[in-house]
CSV table of C-alpha atoms in Angstrom, one decimal:
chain,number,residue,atom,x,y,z
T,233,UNK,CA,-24.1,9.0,24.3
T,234,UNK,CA,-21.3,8.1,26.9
T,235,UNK,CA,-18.1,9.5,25.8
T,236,UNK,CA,-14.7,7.1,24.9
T,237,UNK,CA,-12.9,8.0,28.0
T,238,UNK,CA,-15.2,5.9,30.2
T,239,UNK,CA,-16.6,3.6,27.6
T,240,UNK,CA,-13.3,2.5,26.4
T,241,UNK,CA,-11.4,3.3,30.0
T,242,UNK,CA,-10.3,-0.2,29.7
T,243,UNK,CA,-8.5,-0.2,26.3
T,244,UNK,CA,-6.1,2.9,27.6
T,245,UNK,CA,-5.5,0.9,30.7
T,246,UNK,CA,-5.0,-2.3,29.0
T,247,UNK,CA,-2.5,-0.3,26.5
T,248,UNK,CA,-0.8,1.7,29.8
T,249,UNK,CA,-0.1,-1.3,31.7
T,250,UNK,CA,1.3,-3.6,28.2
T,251,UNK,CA,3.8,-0.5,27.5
T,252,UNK,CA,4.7,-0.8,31.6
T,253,UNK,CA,5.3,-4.3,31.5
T,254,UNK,CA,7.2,-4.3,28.1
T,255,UNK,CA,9.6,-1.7,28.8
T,256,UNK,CA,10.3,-2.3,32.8
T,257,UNK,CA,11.1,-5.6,31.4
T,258,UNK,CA,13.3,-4.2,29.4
T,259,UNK,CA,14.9,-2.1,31.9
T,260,UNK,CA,15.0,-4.3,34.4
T,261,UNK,CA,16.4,-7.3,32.9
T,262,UNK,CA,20.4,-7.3,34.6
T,263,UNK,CA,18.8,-7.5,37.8
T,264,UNK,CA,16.0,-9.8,37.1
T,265,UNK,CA,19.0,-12.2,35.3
T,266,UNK,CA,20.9,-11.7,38.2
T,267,UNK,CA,18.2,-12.9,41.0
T,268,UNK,CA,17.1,-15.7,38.3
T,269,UNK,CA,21.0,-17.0,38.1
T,270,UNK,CA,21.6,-16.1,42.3
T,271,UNK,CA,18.7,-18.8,43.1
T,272,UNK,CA,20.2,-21.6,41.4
T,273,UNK,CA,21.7,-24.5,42.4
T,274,UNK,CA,25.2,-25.9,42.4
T,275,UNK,CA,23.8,-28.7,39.9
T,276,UNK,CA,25.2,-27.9,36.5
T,277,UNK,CA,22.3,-29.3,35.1
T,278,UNK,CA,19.7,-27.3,37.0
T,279,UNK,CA,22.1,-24.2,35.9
T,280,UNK,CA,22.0,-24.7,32.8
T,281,UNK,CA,18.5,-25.1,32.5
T,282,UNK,CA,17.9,-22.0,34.1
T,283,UNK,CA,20.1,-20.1,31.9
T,284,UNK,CA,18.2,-21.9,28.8
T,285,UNK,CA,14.9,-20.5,30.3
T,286,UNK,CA,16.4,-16.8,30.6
T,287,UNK,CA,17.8,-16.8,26.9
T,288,UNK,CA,14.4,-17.9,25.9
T,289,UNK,CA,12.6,-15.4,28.2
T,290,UNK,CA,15.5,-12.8,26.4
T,291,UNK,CA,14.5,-13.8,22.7
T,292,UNK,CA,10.7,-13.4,23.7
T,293,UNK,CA,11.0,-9.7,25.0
T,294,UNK,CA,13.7,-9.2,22.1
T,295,UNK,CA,11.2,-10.3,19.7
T,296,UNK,CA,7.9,-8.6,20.9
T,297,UNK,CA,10.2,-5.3,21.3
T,298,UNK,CA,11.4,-5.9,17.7
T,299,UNK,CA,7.8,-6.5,15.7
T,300,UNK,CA,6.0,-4.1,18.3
T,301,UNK,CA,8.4,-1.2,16.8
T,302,UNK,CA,8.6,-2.2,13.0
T,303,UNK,CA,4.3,-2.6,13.7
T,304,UNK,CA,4.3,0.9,14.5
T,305,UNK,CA,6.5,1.8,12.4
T,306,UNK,CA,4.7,1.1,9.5
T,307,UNK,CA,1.3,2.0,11.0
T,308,UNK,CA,2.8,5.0,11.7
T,309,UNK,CA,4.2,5.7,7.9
T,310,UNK,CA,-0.1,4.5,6.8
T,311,UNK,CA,-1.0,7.7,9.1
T,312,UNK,CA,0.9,9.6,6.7
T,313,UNK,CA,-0.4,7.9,4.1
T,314,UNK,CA,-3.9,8.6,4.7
T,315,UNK,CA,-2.8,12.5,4.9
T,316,UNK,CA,-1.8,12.0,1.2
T,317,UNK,CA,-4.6,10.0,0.0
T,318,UNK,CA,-6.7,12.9,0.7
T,319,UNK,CA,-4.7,16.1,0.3
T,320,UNK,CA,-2.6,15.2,-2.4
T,321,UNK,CA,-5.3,14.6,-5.0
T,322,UNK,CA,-6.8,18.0,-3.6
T,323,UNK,CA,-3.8,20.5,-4.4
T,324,UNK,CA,-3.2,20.4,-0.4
T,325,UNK,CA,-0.3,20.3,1.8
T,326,UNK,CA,0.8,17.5,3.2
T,327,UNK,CA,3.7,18.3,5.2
T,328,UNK,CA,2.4,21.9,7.0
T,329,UNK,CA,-0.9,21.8,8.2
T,330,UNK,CA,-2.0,19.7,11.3
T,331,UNK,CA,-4.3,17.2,11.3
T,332,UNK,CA,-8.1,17.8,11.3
T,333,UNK,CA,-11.7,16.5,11.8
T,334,UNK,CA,-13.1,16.4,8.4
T,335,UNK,CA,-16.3,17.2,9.6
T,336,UNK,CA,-15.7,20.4,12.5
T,337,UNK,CA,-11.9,20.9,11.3
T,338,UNK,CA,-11.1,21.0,14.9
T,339,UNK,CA,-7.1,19.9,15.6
T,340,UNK,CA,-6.5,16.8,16.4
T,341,UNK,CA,-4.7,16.0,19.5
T,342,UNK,CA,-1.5,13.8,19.8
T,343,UNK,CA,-3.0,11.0,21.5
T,344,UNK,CA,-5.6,10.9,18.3
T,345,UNK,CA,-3.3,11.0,16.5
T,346,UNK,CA,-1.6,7.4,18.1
T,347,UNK,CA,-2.0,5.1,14.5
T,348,UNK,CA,-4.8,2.4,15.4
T,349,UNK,CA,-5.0,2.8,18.9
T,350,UNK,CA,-6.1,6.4,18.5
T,351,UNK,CA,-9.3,5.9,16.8
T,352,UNK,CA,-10.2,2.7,18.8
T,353,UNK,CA,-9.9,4.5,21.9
T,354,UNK,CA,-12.1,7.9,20.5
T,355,UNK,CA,-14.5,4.7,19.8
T,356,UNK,CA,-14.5,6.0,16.1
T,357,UNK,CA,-15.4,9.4,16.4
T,358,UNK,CA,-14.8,12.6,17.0
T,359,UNK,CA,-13.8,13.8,19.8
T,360,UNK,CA,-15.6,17.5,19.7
T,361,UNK,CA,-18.5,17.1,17.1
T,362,UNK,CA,-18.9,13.1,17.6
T,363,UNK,CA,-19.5,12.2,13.9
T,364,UNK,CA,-18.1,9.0,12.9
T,365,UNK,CA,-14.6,8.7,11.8
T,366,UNK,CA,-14.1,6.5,8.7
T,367,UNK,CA,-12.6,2.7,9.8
T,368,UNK,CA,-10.6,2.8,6.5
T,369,UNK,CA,-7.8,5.0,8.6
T,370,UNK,CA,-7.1,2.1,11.4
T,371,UNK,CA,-7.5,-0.4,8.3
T,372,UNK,CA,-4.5,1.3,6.0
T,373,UNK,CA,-2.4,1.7,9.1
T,374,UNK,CA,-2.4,-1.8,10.1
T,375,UNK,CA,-2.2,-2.5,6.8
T,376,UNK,CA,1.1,-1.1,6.7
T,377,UNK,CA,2.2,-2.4,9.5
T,378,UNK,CA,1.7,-6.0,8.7
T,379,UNK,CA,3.4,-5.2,5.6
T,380,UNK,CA,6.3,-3.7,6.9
T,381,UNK,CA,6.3,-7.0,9.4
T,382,UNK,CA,6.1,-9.1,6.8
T,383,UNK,CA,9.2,-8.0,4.7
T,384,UNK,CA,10.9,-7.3,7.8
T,385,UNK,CA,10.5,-11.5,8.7
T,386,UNK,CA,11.5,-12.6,5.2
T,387,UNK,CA,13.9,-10.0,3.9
T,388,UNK,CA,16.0,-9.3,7.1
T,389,UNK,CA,15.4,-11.7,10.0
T,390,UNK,CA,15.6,-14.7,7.3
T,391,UNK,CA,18.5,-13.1,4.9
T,392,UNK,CA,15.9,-12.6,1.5
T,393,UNK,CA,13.9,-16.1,2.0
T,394,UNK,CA,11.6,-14.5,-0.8
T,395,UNK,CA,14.6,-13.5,-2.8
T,396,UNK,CA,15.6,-15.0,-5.9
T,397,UNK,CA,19.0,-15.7,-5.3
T,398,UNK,CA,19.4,-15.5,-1.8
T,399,UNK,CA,20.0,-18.3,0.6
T,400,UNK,CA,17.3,-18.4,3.1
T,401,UNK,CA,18.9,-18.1,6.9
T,402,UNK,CA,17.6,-17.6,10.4
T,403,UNK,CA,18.9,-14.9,12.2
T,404,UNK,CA,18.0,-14.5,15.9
T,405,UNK,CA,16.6,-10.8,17.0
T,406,UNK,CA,19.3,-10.2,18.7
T,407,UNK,CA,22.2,-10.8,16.1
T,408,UNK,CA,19.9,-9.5,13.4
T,409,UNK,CA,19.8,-6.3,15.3
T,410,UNK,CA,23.3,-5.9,16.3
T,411,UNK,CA,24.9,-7.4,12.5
T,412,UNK,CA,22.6,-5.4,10.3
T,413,UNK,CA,23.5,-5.7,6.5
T,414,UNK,CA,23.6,-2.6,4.6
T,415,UNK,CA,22.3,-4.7,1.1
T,416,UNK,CA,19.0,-6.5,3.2
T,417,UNK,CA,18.2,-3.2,4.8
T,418,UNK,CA,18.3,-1.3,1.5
T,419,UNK,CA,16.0,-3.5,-0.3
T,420,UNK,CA,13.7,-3.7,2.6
T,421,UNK,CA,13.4,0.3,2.5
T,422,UNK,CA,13.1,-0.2,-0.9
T,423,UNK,CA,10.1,-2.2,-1.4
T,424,UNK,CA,8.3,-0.7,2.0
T,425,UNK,CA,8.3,2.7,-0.2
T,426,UNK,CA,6.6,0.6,-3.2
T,427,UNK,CA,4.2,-0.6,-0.9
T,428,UNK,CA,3.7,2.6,0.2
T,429,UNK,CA,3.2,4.3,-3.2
T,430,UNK,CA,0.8,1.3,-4.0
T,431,UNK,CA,-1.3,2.2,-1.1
T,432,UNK,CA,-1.8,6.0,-2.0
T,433,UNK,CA,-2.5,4.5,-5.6
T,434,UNK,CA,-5.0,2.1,-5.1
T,435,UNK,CA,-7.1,4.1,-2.5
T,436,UNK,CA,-7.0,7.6,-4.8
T,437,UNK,CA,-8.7,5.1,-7.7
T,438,UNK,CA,-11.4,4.0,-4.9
T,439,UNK,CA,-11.9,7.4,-4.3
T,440,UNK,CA,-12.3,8.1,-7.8
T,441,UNK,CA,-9.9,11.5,-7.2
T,442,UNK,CA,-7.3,12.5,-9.6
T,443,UNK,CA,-3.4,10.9,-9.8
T,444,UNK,CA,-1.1,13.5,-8.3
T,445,UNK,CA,1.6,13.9,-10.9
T,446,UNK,CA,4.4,14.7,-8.0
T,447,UNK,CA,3.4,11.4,-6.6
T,448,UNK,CA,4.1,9.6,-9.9
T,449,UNK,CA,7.1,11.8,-10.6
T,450,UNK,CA,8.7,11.0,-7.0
T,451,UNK,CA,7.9,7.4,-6.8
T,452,UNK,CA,9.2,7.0,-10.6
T,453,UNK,CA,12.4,8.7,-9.6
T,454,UNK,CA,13.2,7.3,-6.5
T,455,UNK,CA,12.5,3.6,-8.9
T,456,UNK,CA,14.9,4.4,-11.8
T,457,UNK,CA,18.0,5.9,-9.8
T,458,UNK,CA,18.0,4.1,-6.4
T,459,UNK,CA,18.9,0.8,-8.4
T,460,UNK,CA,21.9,2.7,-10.5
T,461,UNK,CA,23.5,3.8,-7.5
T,462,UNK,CA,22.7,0.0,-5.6
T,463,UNK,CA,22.6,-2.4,-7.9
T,464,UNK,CA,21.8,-4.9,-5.3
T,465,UNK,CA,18.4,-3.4,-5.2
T,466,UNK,CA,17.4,-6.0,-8.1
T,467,UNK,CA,17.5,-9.8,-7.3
T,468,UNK,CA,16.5,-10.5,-10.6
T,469,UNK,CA,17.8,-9.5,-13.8
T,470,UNK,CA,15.8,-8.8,-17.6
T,471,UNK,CA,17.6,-11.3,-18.9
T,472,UNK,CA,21.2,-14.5,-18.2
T,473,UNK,CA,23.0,-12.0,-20.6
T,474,UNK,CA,26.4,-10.9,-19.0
T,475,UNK,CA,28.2,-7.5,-20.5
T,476,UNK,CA,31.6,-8.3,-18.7
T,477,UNK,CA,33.2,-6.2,-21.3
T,478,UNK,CA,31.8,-3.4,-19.9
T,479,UNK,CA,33.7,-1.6,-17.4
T,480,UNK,CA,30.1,-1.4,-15.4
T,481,UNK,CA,27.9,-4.7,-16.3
T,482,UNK,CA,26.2,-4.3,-13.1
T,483,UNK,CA,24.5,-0.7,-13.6
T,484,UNK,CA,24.0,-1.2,-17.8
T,485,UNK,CA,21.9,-4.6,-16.8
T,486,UNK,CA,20.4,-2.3,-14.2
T,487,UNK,CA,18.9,0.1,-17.0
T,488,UNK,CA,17.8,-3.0,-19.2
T,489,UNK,CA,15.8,-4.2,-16.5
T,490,UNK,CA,14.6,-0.6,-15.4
T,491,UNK,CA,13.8,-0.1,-19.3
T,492,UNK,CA,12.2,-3.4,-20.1
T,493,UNK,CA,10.1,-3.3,-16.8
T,494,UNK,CA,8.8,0.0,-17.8
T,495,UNK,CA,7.6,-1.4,-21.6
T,496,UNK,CA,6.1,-4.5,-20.3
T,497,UNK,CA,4.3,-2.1,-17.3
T,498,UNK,CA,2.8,0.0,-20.1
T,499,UNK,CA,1.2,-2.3,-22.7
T,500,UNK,CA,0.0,-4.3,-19.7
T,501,UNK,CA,-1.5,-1.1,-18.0
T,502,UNK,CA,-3.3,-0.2,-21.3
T,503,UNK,CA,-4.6,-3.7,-21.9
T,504,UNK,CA,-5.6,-4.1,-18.2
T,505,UNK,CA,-7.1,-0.9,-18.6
T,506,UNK,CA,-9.6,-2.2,-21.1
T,507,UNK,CA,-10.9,-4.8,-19.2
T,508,UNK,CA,-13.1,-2.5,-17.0
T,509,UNK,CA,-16.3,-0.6,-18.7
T,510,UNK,CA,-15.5,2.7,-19.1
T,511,UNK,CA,-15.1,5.0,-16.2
T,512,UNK,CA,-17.9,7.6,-15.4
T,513,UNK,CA,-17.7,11.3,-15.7
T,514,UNK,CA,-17.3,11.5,-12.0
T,515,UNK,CA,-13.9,9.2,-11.7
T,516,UNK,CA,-11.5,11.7,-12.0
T,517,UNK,CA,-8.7,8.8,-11.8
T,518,UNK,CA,-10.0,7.7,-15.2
T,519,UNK,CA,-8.6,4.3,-14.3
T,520,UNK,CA,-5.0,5.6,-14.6
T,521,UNK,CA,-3.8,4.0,-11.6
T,522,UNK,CA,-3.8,0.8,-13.3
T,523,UNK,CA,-1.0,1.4,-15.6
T,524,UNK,CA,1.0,3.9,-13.5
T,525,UNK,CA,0.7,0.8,-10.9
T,526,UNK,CA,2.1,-2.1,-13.8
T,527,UNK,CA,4.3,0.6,-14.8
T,528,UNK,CA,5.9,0.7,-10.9
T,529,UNK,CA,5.9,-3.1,-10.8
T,530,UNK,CA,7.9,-3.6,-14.2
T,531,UNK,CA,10.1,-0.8,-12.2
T,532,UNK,CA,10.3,-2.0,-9.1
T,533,UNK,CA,11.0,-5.7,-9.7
T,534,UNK,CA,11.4,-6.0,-13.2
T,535,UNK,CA,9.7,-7.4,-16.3
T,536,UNK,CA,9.0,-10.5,-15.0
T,537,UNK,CA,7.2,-9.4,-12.5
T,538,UNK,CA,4.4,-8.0,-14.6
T,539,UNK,CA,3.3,-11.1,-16.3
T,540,UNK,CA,2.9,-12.6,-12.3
T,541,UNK,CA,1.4,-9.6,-11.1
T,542,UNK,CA,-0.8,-9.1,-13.9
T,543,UNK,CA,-2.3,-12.8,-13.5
T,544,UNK,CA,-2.9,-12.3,-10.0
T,545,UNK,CA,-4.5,-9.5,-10.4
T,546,UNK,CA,-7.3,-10.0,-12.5
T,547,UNK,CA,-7.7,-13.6,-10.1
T,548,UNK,CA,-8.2,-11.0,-7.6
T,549,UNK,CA,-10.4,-8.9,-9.2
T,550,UNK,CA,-12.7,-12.0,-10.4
T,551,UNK,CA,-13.2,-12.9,-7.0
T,552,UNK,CA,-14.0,-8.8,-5.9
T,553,UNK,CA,-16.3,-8.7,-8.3
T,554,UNK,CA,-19.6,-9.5,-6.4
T,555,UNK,CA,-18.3,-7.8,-3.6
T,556,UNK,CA,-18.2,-4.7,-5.9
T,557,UNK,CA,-21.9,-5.3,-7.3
T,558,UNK,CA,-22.8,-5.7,-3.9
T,559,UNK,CA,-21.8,-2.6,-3.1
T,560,UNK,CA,-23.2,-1.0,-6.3
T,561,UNK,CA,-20.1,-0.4,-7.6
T,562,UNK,CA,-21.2,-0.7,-11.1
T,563,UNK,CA,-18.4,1.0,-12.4
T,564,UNK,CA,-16.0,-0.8,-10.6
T,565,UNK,CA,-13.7,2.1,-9.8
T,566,UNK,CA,-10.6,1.1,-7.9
T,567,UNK,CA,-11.5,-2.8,-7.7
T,568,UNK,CA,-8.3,-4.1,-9.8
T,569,UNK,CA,-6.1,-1.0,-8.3
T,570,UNK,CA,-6.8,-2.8,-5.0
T,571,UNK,CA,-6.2,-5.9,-6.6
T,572,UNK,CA,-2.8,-4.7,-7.6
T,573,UNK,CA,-2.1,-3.9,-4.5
T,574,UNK,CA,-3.1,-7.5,-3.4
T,575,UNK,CA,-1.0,-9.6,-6.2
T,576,UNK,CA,2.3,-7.2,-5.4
T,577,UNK,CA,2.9,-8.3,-1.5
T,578,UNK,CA,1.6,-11.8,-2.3
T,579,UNK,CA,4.5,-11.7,-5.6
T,580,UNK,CA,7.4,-10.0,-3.4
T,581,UNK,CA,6.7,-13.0,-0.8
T,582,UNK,CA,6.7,-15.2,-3.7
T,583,UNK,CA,9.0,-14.2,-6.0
T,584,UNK,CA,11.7,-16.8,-5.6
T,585,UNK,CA,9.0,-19.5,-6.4
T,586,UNK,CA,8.0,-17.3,-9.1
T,587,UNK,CA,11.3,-17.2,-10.7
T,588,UNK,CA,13.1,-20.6,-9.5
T,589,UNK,CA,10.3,-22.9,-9.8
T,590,UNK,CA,8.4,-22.0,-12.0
T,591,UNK,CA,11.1,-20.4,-13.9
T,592,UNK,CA,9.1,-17.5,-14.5
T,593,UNK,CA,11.2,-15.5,-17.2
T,594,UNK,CA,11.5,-18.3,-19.6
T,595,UNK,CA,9.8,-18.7,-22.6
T,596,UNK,CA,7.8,-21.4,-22.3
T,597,UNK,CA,6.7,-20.3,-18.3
T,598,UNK,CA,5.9,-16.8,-19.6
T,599,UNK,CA,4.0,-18.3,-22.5
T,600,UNK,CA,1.9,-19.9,-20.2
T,601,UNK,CA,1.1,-17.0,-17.4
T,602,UNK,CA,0.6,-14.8,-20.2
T,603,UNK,CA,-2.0,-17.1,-21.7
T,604,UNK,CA,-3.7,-17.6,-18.4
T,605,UNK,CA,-3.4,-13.5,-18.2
T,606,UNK,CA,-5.8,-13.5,-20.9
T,607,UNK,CA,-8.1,-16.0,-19.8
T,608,UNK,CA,-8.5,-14.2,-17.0
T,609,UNK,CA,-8.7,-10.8,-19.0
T,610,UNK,CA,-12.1,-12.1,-21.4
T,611,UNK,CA,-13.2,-13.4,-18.1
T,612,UNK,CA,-13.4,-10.3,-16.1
T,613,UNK,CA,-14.5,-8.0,-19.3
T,614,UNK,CA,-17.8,-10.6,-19.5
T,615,UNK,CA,-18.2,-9.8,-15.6
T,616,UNK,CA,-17.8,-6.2,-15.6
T,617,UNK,CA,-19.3,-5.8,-19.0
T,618,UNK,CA,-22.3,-3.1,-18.9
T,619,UNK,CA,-24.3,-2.1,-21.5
T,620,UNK,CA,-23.6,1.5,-22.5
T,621,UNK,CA,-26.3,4.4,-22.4
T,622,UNK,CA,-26.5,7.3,-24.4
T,623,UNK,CA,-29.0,9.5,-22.1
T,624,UNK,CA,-28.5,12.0,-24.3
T,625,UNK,CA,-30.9,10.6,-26.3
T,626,UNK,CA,-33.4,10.8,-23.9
T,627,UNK,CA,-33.4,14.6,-23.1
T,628,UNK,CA,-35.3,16.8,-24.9
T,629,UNK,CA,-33.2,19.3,-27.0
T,630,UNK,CA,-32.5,22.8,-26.5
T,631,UNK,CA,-34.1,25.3,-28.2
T,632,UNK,CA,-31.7,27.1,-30.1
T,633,UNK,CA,-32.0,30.7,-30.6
T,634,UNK,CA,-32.6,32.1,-33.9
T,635,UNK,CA,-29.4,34.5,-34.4
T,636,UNK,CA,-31.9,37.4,-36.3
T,637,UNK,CA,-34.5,37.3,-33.5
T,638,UNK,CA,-34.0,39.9,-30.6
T,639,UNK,CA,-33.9,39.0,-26.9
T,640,UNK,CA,-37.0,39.4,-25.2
T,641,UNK,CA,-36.3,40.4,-22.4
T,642,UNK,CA,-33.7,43.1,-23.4
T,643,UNK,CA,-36.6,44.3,-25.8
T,644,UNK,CA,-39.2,44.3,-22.6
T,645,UNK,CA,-36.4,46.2,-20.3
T,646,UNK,CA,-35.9,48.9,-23.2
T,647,UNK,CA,-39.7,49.4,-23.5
T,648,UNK,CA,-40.2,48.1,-26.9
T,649,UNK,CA,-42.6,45.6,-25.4
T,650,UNK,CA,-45.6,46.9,-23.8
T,651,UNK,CA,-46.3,45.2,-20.0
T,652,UNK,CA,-50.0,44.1,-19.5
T,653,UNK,CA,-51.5,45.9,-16.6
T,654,UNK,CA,-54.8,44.5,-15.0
């Protein structure tokens, strides 16, 4: 079997010379404006247009710079990720032991270590014993990053498009990385760590391993106090109430919200929960993810947010549903955690539709999505439904030991019982 470094010689060269380009571009760019501007004519016209082709040569290498980075930034913090998903739920470190091959446990190197481009360039395996390396660990880290792309596009670079309550504005790369606003930046962090704690949650429930309770305690933490000391953290309020008599309105509707996201994120976990068959002896997750993951949405974003996420959901999970019989999934382990996942990014993208058009928080909105949550909710338990087995009442039962007669063999060892000799 030819080995990665000459059947995938072009990839690193491909990657080497991009990285060249993209930052002798970057280095380079006085004198290259310089030479541009020294060639041109004394036409103001022809000036001008040549200054109009450098700016938009300047936003181009601004912008590639700008999503390259924030790309691997995130793929970068799904690495990590991965190292949790697998260690956490194990009682393993995450923070002092190197990286491994699962198979050989030999270190990895640094380079394999690169997020994405490391495993495309070992072509997928190891690079000692050559077993194949899972795809899932390129597929979370790019995952990631497209998240971390996404809500850097509409929560900085457009001023909280998605946000209820926020003007939508275009900011160019360059003015949104020199004028960087403390309150869009904070939110951003703040909902890349939700995403991030919805990845290690959804992928422990495929894996059918156990919820770490540090993970829960953390992400729960970080959820109830990073709001009381930001306020700005919540777009959307639990309810038009206004406590101006209070000397600190902001942070008391900051609990409510907290509070009320945290009911709604239980009952619908536990109803949620039900609409799965049970989960077999070897899911050590026991389907908890599903409300610990409502529970952080009600946190995260509020109350309102369940009833939308919730919906979504179980739309998602309909639609996995043949995937997961394909699969032979019958026990569907992980399917509506994924799901979750799914209906939280396409919500946060969402969420001023959710709340301004719809008017999701009113009664008669949130009569509706609540009634189409439970549509949804018969229709997946008629999918998923299984018929359960006792097999206990196939097995023949164990002869039980009379509690007066003595143990043969203790009686043959003693001598009591003669051995036949032939």
């Amino acid at each position: 079997m030819p080995r990665p470094a000459s059947r995938l010689i072009w990839l690193r060269y491909a990657i080497a010379v991009v990285v060249c380009l993209g930052m002798g571009a970057l280095l380079a760019w006085p004198a290259f404006e310089m030479l541009w501007l020294s060639g041109s004519d004394e036409d103001f016209v022809s000036r001008q247009n040549r200054l109009d082709q450098i700016q938009w040569i300047q936003t181009v290498l601004i912008a590639g710079f700008l999503y390259t980075w924030f790309f691997f930034f995130g793929a970068t913090v799904g690495s990590f990720l991965n190292v949790v998903i697998w260690r956490m739920p194990r009682g393993e470190t995450v923070v002092t032991r190197p990286s491994r091959c699962p198979f050989c446990s030999t270190k990895l190197a640094w380079n394999d270590n690169v997020p994405v481009l490391g495993w495309l360039m070992l072509g997928g395996r190891c690079r000692t014993c050559r077993l194949p390396i899972s795809p899932r660990y390129p597929l979370v880290e790019a995952a990631m990053g497209l998240i971390f792309l996404v809500l850097l596009h509409t929560e900085v670079l457009q001023g909280g498009s998605n946000l209820p309550g926020h003007a939508a504005i275009s900011l160019s790369y360059a003015r949104a990385m020199l004028e960087l606003k403390f309150e869009m930046l904070s939110i951003y962090a703040f909902h890349c760590y939700f995403f991030s704690l919805m990845m290690c949650w959804a992928l422990i429930a495929w894996d059918r391993s156990r919820m770490p309770l540090t993970l829960n305690v953390v992400a729960y933490g970080v959820g109830f106090f990073a709001p009381l000391i930001w306020p700005e953290l919540y777009p959307a309020a639990w309810s038009d109430w206004t406590f101006e008599s209070f000397h600190d309105a902001a942070r008391l509707s900051v609990f409510l919200t907290a509070m009320c996201g945290i009911v709604a994120g239980t009952i619908g976990g536990a109803v949620l929960r039900l609409a799965l068959p049970k989960p077999e002896r070897t899911d050590a997750s026991h389907r908890l993810g599903i409300p610990i993951m409502l529970v952080a949405v009600g946190l995260y974003f509020g109350w309102q947010a369940v009833l939308a996420v919730a919906a979504m959901s179980l739309a998602i999970a309909i639609l996995l549903t043949p995937l997961q019989k394909a699969r032979q999934r019958v026990d569907f382990a992980g399917s509506l955690e994924i799901a979750l996942l799914v209906a939280s990014v396409v919500f946060v993208m969402s969420w001023k539709f959710w709340v301004e058009t719809i008017g999701l928080g009113q009664l008669i909105p949130n009569c509706v999505v609540l009634a189409v949550s439970v549509l949804l909710w018969f229709i997946l338990r008629k999918l998923t439904w299984r018929a359960e087995v006792d097999l206990a009442r196939f097995q023949r039962p164990h002869e039980e030991k009379s509690a007066t007669s003595p143990d043969l063999q203790l009686l043959a060892s003693s001598g009591t019982i003669s051995e036949n000799n032939h």
